[in-house]
PDB file of C-alpha atoms in Angstrom:
ATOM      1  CA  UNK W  21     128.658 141.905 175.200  1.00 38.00           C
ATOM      2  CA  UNK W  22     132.498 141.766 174.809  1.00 44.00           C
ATOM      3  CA  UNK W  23     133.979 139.226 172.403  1.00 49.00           C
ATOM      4  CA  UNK W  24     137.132 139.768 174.336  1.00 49.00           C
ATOM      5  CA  UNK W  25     138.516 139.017 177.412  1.00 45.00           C
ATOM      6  CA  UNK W  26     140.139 140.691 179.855  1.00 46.00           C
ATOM      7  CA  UNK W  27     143.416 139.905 179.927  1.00 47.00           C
ATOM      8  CA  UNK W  28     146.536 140.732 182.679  1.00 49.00           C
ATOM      9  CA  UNK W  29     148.219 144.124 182.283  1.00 58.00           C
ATOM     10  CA  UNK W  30     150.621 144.203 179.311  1.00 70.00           C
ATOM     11  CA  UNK W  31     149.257 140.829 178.021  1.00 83.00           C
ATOM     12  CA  UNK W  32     149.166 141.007 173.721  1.00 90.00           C
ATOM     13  CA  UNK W  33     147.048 137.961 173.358  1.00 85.00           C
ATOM     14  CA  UNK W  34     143.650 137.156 174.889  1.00 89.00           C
ATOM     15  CA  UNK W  35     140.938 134.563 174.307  1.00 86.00           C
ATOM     16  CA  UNK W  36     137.326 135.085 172.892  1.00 89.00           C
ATOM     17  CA  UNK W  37     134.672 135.292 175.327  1.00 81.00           C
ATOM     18  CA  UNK W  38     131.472 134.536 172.772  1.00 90.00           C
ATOM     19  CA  UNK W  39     131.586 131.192 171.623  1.00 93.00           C
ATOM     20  CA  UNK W  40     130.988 132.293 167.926  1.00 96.00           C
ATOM     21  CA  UNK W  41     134.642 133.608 168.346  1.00 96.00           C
ATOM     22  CA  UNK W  42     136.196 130.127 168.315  1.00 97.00           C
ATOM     23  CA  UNK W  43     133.687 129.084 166.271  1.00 98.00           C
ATOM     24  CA  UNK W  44     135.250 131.993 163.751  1.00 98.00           C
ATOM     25  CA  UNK W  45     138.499 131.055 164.598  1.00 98.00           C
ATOM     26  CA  UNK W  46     138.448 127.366 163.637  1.00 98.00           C
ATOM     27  CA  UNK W  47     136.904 128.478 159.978  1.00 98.00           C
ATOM     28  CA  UNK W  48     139.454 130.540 159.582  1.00 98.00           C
ATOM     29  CA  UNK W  49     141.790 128.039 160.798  1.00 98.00           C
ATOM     30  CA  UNK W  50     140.258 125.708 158.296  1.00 98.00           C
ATOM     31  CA  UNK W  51     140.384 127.622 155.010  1.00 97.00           C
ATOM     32  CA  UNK W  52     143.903 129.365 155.872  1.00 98.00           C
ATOM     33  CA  UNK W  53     145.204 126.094 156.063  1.00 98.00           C
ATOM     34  CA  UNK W  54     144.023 124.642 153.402  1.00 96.00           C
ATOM     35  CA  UNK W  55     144.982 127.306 150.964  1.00 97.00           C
ATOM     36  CA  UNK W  56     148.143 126.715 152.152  1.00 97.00           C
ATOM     37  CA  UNK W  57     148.279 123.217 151.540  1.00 96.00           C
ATOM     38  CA  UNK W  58     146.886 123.958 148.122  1.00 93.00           C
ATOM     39  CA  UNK W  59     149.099 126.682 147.145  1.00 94.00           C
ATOM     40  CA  UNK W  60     152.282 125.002 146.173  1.00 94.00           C
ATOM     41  CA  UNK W  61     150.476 122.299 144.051  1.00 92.00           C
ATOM     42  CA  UNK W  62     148.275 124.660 142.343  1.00 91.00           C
ATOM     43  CA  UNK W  63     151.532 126.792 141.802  1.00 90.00           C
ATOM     44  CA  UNK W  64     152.530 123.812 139.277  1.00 91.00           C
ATOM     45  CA  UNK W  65     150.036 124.938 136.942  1.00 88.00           C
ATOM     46  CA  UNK W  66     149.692 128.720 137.369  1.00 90.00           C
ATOM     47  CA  UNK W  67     151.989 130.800 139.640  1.00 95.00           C
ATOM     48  CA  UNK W  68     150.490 133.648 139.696  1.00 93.00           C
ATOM     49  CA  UNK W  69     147.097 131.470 141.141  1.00 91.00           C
ATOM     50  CA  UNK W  70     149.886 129.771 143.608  1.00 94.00           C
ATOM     51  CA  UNK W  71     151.131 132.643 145.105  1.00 95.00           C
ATOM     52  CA  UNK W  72     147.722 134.059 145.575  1.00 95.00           C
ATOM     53  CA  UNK W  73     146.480 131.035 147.280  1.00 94.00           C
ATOM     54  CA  UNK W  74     149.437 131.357 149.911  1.00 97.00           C
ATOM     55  CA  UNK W  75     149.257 134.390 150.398  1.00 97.00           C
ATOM     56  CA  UNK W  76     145.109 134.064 151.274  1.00 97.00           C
ATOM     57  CA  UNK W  77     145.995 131.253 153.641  1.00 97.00           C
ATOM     58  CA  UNK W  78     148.514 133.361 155.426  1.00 98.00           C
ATOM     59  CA  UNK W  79     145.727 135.845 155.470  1.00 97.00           C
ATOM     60  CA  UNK W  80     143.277 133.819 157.099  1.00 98.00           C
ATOM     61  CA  UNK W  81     146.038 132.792 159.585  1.00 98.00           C
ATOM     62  CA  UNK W  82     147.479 136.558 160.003  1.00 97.00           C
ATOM     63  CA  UNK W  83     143.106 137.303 160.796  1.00 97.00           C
ATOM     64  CA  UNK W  84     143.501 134.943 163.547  1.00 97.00           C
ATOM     65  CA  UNK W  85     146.852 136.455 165.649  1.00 96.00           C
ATOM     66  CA  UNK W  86     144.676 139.736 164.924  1.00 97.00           C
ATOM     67  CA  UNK W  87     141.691 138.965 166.373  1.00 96.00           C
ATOM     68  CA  UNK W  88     143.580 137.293 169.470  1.00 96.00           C
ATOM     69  CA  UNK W  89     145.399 140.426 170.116  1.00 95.00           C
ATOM     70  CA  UNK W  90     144.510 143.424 171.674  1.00 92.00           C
ATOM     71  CA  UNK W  91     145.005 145.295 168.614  1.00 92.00           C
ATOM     72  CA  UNK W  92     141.556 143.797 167.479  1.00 93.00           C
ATOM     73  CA  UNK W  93     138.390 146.784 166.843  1.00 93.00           C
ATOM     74  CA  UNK W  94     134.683 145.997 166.609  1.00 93.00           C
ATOM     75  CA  UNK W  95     135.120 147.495 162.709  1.00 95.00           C
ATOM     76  CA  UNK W  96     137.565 144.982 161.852  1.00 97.00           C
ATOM     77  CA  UNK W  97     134.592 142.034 162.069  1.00 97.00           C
ATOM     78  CA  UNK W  98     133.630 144.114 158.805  1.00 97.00           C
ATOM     79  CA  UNK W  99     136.337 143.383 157.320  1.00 97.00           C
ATOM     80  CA  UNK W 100     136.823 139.788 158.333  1.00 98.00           C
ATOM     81  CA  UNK W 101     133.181 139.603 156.448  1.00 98.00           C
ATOM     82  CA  UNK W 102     134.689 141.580 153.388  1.00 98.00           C
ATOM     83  CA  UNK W 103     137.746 139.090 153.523  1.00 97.00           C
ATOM     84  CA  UNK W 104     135.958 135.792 153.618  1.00 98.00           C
ATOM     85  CA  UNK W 105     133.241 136.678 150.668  1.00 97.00           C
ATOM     86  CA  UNK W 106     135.843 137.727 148.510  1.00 97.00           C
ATOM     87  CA  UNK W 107     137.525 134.644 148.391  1.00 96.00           C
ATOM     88  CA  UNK W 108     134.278 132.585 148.205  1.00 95.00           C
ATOM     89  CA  UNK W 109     133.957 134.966 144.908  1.00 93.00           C
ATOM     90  CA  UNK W 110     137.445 134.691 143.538  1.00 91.00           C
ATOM     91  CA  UNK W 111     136.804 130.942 143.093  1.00 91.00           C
ATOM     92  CA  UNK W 112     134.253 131.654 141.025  1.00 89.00           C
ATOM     93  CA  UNK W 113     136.056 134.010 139.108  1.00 88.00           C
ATOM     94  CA  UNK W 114     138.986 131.623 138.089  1.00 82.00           C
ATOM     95  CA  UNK W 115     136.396 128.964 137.781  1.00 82.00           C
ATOM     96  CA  UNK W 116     133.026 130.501 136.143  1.00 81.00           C
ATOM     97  CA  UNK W 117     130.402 131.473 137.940  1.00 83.00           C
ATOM     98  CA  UNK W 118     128.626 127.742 137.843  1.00 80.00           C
ATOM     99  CA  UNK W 119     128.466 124.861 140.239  1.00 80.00           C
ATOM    100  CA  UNK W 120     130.926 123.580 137.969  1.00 81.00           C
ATOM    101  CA  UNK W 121     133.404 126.384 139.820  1.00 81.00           C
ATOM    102  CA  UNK W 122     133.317 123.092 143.099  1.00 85.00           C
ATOM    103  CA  UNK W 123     134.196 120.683 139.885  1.00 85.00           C
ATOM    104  CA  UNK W 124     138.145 119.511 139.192  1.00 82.00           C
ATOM    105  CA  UNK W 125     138.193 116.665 135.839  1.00 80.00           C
ATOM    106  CA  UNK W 126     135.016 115.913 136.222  1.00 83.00           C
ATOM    107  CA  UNK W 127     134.930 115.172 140.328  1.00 87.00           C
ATOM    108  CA  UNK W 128     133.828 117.205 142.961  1.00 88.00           C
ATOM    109  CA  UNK W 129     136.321 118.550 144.847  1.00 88.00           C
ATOM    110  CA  UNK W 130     135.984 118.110 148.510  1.00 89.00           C
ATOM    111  CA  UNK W 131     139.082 120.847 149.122  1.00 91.00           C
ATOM    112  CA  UNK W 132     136.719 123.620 147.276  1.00 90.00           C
ATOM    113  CA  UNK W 133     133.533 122.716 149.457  1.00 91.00           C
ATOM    114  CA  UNK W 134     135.120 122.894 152.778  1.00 93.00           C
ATOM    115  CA  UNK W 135     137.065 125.832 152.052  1.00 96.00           C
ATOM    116  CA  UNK W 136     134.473 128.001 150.980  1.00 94.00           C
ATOM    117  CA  UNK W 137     132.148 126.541 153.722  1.00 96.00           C
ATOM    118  CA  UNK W 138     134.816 127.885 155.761  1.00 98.00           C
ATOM    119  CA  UNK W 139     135.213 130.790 154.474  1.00 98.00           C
ATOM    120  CA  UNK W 140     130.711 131.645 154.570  1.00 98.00           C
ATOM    121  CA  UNK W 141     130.518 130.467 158.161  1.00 98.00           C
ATOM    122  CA  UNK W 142     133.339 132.814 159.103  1.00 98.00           C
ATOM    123  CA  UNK W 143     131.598 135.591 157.597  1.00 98.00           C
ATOM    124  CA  UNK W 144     128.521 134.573 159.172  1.00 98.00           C
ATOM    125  CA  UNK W 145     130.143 134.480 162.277  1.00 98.00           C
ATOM    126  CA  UNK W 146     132.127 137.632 162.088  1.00 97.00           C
ATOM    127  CA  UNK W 147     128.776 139.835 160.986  1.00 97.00           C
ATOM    128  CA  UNK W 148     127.106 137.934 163.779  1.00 97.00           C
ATOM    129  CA  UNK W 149     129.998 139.376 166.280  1.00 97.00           C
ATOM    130  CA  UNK W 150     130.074 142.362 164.942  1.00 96.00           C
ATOM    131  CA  UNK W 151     125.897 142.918 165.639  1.00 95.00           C
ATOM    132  CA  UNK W 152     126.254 141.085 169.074  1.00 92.00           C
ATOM    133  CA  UNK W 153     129.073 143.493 170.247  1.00 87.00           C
ATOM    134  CA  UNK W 154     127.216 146.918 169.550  1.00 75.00           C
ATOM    135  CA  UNK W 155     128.224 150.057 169.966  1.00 64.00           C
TER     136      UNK W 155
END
């Protein structure tokens, strides 16, 4: 099964066929966009943190022109999976490897869920593509 569709001669961009692929895509779309969001008020208090958080949402949003191209291999669902798990770590990283990590003053923050929910159902989607295309 193909996760992408034909598209007319010379054409760069093309739409999934599997529905997981848009499923994928709006994760992505999701996290990138957030980080983005985040990344200039978090660069207030650390800019090294602030820059990192940019550049991951323009990461997640670079992902998604890739996988809509025709540039896009089966290997690179890999690492999409590689991608989205090590930002679900880095979180914890910066923020201690806790529940506390999902934590800002004493609140939960909602921006921390959603992103890294995100980011593990687009790496369950993009292992999931990656088995359903085969060889």
């Amino acid at each position: 099964m193909s996760t992408q569709s034909s598209t007319a001669s010379g054409s760069i961009l093309s739409a999934p066929t599997h529905p997981v692929g848009y499923l994928a895509i709006l994760a992505a779309l999701v996290t990138g966009i957030l980080h983005l969001f985040l990344g200039p008020q978090v660069m207030g208090f650390s800019q090294l943190l602030g820059t990192l958080f940019i550049l991951n949402g323009l990461g997640f949003l670079g992902g998604i022109g890739l996988y809509l191209s025709r540039y896009w291999r089966r290997e690179l669902y890999l690492l999409t999976v590689a991608y989205a798990l090590v930002t679900i770590i880095a979180l914890f990283a910066f923020q201690g490897f806790s529940v506390e990590a999902f934590y800002r003053q004493g609140s939960l923050n909602p921006m921390a869920v959603v992103s890294k929910a995100a980011e593990l159902v687009l790496a369950v989607c993009a292992g999931y593509l990656y088995t359903a295309t085969g060889r």
